mmCIF file with all atom_site columns, C-alpha atoms in Angstrom:
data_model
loop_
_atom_site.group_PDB
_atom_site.id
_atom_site.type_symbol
_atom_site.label_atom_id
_atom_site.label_alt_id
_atom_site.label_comp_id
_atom_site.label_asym_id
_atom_site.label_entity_id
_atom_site.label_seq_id
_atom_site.pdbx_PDB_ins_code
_atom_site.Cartn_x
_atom_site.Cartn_y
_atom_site.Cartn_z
_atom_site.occupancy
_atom_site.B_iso_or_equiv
_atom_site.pdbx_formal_charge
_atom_site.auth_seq_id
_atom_site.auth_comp_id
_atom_site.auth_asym_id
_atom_site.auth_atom_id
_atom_site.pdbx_PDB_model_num
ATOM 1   C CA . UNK A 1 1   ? -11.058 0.582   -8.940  1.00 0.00 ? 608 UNK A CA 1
ATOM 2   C CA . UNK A 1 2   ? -8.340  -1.754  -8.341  1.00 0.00 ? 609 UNK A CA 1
ATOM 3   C CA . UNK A 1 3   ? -4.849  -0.962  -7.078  1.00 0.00 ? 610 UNK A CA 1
ATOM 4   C CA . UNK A 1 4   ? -2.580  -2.980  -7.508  1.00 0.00 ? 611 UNK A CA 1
ATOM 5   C CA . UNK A 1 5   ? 0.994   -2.987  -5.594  1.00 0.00 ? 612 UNK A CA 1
ATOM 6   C CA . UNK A 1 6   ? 4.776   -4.285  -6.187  1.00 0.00 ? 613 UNK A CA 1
ATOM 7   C CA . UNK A 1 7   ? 8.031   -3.905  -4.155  1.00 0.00 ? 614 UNK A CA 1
ATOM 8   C CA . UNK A 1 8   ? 11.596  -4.989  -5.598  1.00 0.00 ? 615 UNK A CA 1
ATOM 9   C CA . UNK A 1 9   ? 15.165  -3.341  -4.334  1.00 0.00 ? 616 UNK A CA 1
ATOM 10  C CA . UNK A 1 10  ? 18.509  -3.147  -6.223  1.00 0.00 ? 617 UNK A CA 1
ATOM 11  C CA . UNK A 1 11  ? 21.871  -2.698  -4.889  1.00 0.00 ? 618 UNK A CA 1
ATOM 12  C CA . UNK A 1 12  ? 21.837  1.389   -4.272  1.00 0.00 ? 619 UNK A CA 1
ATOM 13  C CA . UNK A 1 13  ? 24.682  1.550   -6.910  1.00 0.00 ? 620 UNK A CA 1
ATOM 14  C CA . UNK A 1 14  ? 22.019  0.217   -9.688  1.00 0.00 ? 621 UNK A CA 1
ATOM 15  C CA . UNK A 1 15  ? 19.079  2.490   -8.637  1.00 0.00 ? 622 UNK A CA 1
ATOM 16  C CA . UNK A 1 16  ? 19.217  5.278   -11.206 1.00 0.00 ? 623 UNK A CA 1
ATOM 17  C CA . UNK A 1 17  ? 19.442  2.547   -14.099 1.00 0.00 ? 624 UNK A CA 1
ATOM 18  C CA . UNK A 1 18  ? 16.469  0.698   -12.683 1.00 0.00 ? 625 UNK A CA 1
ATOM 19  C CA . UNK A 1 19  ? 14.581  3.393   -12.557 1.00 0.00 ? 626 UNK A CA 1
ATOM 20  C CA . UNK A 1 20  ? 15.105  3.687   -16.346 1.00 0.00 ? 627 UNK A CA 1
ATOM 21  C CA . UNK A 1 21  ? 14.621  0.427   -16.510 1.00 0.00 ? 628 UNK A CA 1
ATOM 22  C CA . UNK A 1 22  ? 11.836  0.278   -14.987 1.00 0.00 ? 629 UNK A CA 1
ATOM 23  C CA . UNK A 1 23  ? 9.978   3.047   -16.794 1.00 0.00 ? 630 UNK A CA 1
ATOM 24  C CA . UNK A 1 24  ? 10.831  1.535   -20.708 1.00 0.00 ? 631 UNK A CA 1
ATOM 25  C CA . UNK A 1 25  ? 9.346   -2.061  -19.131 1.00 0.00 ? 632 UNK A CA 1
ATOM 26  C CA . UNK A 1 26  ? 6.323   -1.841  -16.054 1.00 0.00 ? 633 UNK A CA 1
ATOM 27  C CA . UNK A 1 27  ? 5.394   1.996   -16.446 1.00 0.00 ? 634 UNK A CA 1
ATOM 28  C CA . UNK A 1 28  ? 5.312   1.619   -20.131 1.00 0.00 ? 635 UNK A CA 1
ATOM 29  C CA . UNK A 1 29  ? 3.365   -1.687  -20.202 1.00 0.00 ? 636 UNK A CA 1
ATOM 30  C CA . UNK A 1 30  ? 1.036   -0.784  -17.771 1.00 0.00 ? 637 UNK A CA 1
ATOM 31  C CA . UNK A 1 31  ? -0.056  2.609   -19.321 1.00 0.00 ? 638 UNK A CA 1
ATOM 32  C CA . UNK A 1 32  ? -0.292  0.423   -22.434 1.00 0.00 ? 639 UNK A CA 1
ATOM 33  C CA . UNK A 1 33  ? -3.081  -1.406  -21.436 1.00 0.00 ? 640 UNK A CA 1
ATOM 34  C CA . UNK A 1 34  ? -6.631  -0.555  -22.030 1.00 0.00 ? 641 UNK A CA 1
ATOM 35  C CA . UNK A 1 35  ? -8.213  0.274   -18.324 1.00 0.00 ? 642 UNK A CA 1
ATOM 36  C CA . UNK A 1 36  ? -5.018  1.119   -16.861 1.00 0.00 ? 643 UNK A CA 1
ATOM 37  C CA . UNK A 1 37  ? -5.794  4.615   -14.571 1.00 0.00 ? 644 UNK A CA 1
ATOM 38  C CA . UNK A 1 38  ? -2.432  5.509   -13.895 1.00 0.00 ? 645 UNK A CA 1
ATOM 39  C CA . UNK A 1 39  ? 1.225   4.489   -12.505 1.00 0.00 ? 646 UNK A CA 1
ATOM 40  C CA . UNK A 1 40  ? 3.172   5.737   -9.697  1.00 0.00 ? 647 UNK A CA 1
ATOM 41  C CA . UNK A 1 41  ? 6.503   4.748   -8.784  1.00 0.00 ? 648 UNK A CA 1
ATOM 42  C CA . UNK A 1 42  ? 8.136   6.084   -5.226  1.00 0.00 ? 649 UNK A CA 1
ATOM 43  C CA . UNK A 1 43  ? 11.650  5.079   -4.343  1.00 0.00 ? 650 UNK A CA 1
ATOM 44  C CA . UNK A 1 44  ? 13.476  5.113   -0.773  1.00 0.00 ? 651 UNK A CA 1
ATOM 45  C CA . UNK A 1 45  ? 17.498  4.183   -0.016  1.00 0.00 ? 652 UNK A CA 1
ATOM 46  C CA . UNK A 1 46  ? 18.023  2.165   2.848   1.00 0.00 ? 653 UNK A CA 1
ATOM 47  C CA . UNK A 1 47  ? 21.673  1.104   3.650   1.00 0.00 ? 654 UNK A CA 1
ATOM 48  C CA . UNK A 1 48  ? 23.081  -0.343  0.626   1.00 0.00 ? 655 UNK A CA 1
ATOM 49  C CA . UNK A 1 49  ? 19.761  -0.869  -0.920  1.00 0.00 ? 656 UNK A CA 1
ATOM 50  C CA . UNK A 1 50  ? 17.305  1.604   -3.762  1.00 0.00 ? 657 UNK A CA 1
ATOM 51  C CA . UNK A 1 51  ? 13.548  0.299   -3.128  1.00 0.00 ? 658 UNK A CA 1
ATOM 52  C CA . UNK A 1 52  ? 10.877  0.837   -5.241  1.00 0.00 ? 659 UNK A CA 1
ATOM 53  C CA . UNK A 1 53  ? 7.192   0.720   -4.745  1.00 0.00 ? 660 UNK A CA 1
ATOM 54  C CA . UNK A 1 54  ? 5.521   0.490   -7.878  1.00 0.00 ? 661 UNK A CA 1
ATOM 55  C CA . UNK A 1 55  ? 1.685   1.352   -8.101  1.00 0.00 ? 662 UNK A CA 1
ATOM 56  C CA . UNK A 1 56  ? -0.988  0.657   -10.541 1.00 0.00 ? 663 UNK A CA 1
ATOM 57  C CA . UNK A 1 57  ? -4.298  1.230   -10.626 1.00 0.00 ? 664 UNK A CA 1
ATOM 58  C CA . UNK A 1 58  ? -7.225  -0.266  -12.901 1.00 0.00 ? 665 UNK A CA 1
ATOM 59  C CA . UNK A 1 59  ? -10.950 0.040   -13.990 1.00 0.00 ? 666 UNK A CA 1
ATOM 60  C CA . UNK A 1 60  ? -11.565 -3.508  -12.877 1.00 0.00 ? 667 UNK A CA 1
ATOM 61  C CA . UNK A 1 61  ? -10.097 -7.113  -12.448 1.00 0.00 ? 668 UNK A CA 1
ATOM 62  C CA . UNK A 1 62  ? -9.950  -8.186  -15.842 1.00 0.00 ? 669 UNK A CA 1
ATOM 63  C CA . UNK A 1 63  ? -7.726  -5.338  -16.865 1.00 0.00 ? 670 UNK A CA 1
ATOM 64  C CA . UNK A 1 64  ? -5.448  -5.802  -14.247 1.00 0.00 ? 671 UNK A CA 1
ATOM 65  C CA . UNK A 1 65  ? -5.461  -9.363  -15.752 1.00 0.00 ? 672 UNK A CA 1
ATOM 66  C CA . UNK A 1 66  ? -4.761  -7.804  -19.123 1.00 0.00 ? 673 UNK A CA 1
ATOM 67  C CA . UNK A 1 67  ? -1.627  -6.539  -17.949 1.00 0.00 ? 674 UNK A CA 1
ATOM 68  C CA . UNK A 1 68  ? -0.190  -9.464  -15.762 1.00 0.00 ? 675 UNK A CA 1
ATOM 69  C CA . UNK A 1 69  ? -1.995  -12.780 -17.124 1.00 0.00 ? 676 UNK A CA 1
ATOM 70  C CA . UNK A 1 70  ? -4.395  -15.345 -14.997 1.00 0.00 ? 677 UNK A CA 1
ATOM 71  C CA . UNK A 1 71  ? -1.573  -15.417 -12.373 1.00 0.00 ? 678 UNK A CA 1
ATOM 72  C CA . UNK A 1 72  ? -1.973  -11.760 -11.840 1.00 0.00 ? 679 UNK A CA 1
ATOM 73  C CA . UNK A 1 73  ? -1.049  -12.299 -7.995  1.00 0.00 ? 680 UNK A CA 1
ATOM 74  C CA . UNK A 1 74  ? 2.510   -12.872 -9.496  1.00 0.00 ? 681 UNK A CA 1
ATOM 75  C CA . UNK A 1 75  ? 4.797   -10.043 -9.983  1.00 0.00 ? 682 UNK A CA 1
ATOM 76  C CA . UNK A 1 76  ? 5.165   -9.521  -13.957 1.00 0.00 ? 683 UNK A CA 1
ATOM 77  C CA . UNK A 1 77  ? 9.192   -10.079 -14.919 1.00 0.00 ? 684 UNK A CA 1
ATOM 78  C CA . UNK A 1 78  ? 10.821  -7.990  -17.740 1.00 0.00 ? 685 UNK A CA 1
ATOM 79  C CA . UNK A 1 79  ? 13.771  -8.706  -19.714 1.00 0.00 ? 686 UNK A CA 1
ATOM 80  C CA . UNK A 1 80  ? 17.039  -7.502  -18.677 1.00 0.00 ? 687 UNK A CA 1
ATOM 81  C CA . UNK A 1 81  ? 15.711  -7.100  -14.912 1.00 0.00 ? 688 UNK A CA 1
ATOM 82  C CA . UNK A 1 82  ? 18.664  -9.209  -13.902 1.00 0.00 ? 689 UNK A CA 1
ATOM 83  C CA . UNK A 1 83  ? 20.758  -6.773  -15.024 1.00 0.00 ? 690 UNK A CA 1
ATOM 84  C CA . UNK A 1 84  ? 20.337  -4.419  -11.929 1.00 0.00 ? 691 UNK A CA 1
ATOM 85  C CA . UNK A 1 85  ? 20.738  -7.327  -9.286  1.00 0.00 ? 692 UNK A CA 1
ATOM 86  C CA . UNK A 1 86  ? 17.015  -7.207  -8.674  1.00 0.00 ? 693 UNK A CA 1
ATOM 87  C CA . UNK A 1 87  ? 15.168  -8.656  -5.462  1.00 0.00 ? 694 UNK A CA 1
ATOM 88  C CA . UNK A 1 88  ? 11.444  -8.617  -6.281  1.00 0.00 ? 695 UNK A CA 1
ATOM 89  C CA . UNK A 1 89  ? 9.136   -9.461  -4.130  1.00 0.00 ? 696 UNK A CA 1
ATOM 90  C CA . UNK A 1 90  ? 7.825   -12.683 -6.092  1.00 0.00 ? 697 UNK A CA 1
ATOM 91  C CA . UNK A 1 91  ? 3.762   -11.737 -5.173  1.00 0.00 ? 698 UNK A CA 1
ATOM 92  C CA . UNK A 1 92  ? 2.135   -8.630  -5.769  1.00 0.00 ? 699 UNK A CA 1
ATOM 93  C CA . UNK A 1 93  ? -0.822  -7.208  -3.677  1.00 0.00 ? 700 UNK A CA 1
ATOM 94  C CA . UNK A 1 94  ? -4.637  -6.213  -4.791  1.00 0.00 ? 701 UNK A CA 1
ATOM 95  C CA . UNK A 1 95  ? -7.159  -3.276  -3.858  1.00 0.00 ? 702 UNK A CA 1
ATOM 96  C CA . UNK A 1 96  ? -10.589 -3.058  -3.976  1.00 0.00 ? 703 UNK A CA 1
ATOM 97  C CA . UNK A 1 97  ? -10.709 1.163   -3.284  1.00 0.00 ? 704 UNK A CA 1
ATOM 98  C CA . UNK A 1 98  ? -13.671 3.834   -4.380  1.00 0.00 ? 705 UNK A CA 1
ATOM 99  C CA . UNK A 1 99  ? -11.642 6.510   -4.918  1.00 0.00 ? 706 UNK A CA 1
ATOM 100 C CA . UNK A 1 100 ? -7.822  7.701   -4.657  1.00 0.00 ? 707 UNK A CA 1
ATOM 101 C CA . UNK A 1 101 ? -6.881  11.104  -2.821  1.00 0.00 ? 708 UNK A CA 1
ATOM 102 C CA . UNK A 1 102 ? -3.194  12.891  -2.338  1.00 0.00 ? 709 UNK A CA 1
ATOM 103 C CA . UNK A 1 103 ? -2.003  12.631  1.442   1.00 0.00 ? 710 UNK A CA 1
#
């Protein structure tokens, strides 16, 4: 299975509307796709900031390349995402993991 990770922040004001955002565009998308296992999305204020750690995980490679295109090390953009003042982390990180347990 492959997990794959994203980070991106909006001014703390915004976060409740990203969040919304956010589900209608990535969470939506990504449980679109054939081979998609699951989304999680976990969000922490810090000073005058909302984070958000967005979490996918896939059957394999080439669905995670269904989702995001041949650049799938890039962080997929949506529409309207400037809306919310977003900082996104530009690259997006891959896991190669057997199995996924809760803490």
């Amino acid at each position: 299975m492959v997990v794959r990770t994203w980070h991106g922040c909006v001014p703390l004001e915004k976060g409740n509307a990203f969040a919304a955002h956010l589900r209608k565009t990535g969470e939506e998308h990504a449980r679109g796709i054939a081979g998609n296992l699951g989304v999680a999305v976990k969000r922490m204020s810090f000073g005058a900031w909302e984070h958000f750690f967005f979490a996918t995980w896939w059957v394999s490679l080439d669905a995670v390349k269904a989702f995001a295109g041949e650049e799938y090390a890039l962080a997929v953009h949506y529409p309207g995402d400037e809306r919310f003042d977003l900082v996104p982390d530009p690259y997006v990180f891959h896991h190669e993991v057997a199995s996924m347990e809760p803490l």
